[in-house]
PDB file of C-alpha atoms in Angstrom:
ATOM      1  CA  UNK A   1     -26.571  24.332  26.379  1.00  0.00           C
ATOM      2  CA  UNK A   2     -23.986  25.910  24.089  1.00  0.00           C
ATOM      3  CA  UNK A   3     -21.204  23.827  25.647  1.00  0.00           C
ATOM      4  CA  UNK A   4     -22.826  20.614  24.340  1.00  0.00           C
ATOM      5  CA  UNK A   5     -22.598  21.903  20.774  1.00  0.00           C
ATOM      6  CA  UNK A   6     -19.011  23.087  21.375  1.00  0.00           C
ATOM      7  CA  UNK A   7     -17.905  19.694  22.750  1.00  0.00           C
ATOM      8  CA  UNK A   8     -19.655  17.903  19.890  1.00  0.00           C
ATOM      9  CA  UNK A   9     -17.855  20.113  17.356  1.00  0.00           C
ATOM     10  CA  UNK A  10     -14.463  19.519  18.994  1.00  0.00           C
ATOM     11  CA  UNK A  11     -15.006  15.744  19.045  1.00  0.00           C
ATOM     12  CA  UNK A  12     -16.070  15.749  15.386  1.00  0.00           C
ATOM     13  CA  UNK A  13     -12.980  17.776  14.448  1.00  0.00           C
ATOM     14  CA  UNK A  14     -10.683  15.374  16.351  1.00  0.00           C
ATOM     15  CA  UNK A  15     -12.363  12.330  14.801  1.00  0.00           C
ATOM     16  CA  UNK A  16     -12.040  13.898  11.334  1.00  0.00           C
ATOM     17  CA  UNK A  17      -8.328  14.499  11.888  1.00  0.00           C
ATOM     18  CA  UNK A  18      -7.731  10.944  13.120  1.00  0.00           C
ATOM     19  CA  UNK A  19      -9.611   9.491  10.129  1.00  0.00           C
ATOM     20  CA  UNK A  20      -7.521  11.654   7.787  1.00  0.00           C
ATOM     21  CA  UNK A  21      -4.247  10.418   9.323  1.00  0.00           C
ATOM     22  CA  UNK A  22      -5.347   6.767   9.129  1.00  0.00           C
ATOM     23  CA  UNK A  23      -6.544   7.219   5.519  1.00  0.00           C
ATOM     24  CA  UNK A  24      -3.217   8.813   4.520  1.00  0.00           C
ATOM     25  CA  UNK A  25      -1.289   5.923   6.108  1.00  0.00           C
ATOM     26  CA  UNK A  26      -3.407   3.363   4.239  1.00  0.00           C
ATOM     27  CA  UNK A  27      -3.076   5.125   0.874  1.00  0.00           C
ATOM     28  CA  UNK A  28       0.683   5.521   1.339  1.00  0.00           C
ATOM     29  CA  UNK A  29       1.002   1.793   2.001  1.00  0.00           C
ATOM     30  CA  UNK A  30      -1.134   1.000  -1.066  1.00  0.00           C
ATOM     31  CA  UNK A  31       1.008   3.245  -3.307  1.00  0.00           C
ATOM     32  CA  UNK A  32       4.217   1.473  -2.365  1.00  0.00           C
ATOM     33  CA  UNK A  33       5.037  -1.689  -4.369  1.00  0.00           C
ATOM     34  CA  UNK A  34       5.096  -4.722  -2.106  1.00  0.00           C
ATOM     35  CA  UNK A  35       8.602  -6.109  -1.715  1.00  0.00           C
ATOM     36  CA  UNK A  36       8.724  -9.693  -0.562  1.00  0.00           C
TER      37      UNK A  36
END
């Protein structure tokens, strides 16, 4: 049953990385002044 824990850990790590990338993109867009 160790593989279930391993897969769960890998998925959590991937999800954490994706959330970090999306959060960085959003904060970078918020830091930039909007030019219209």
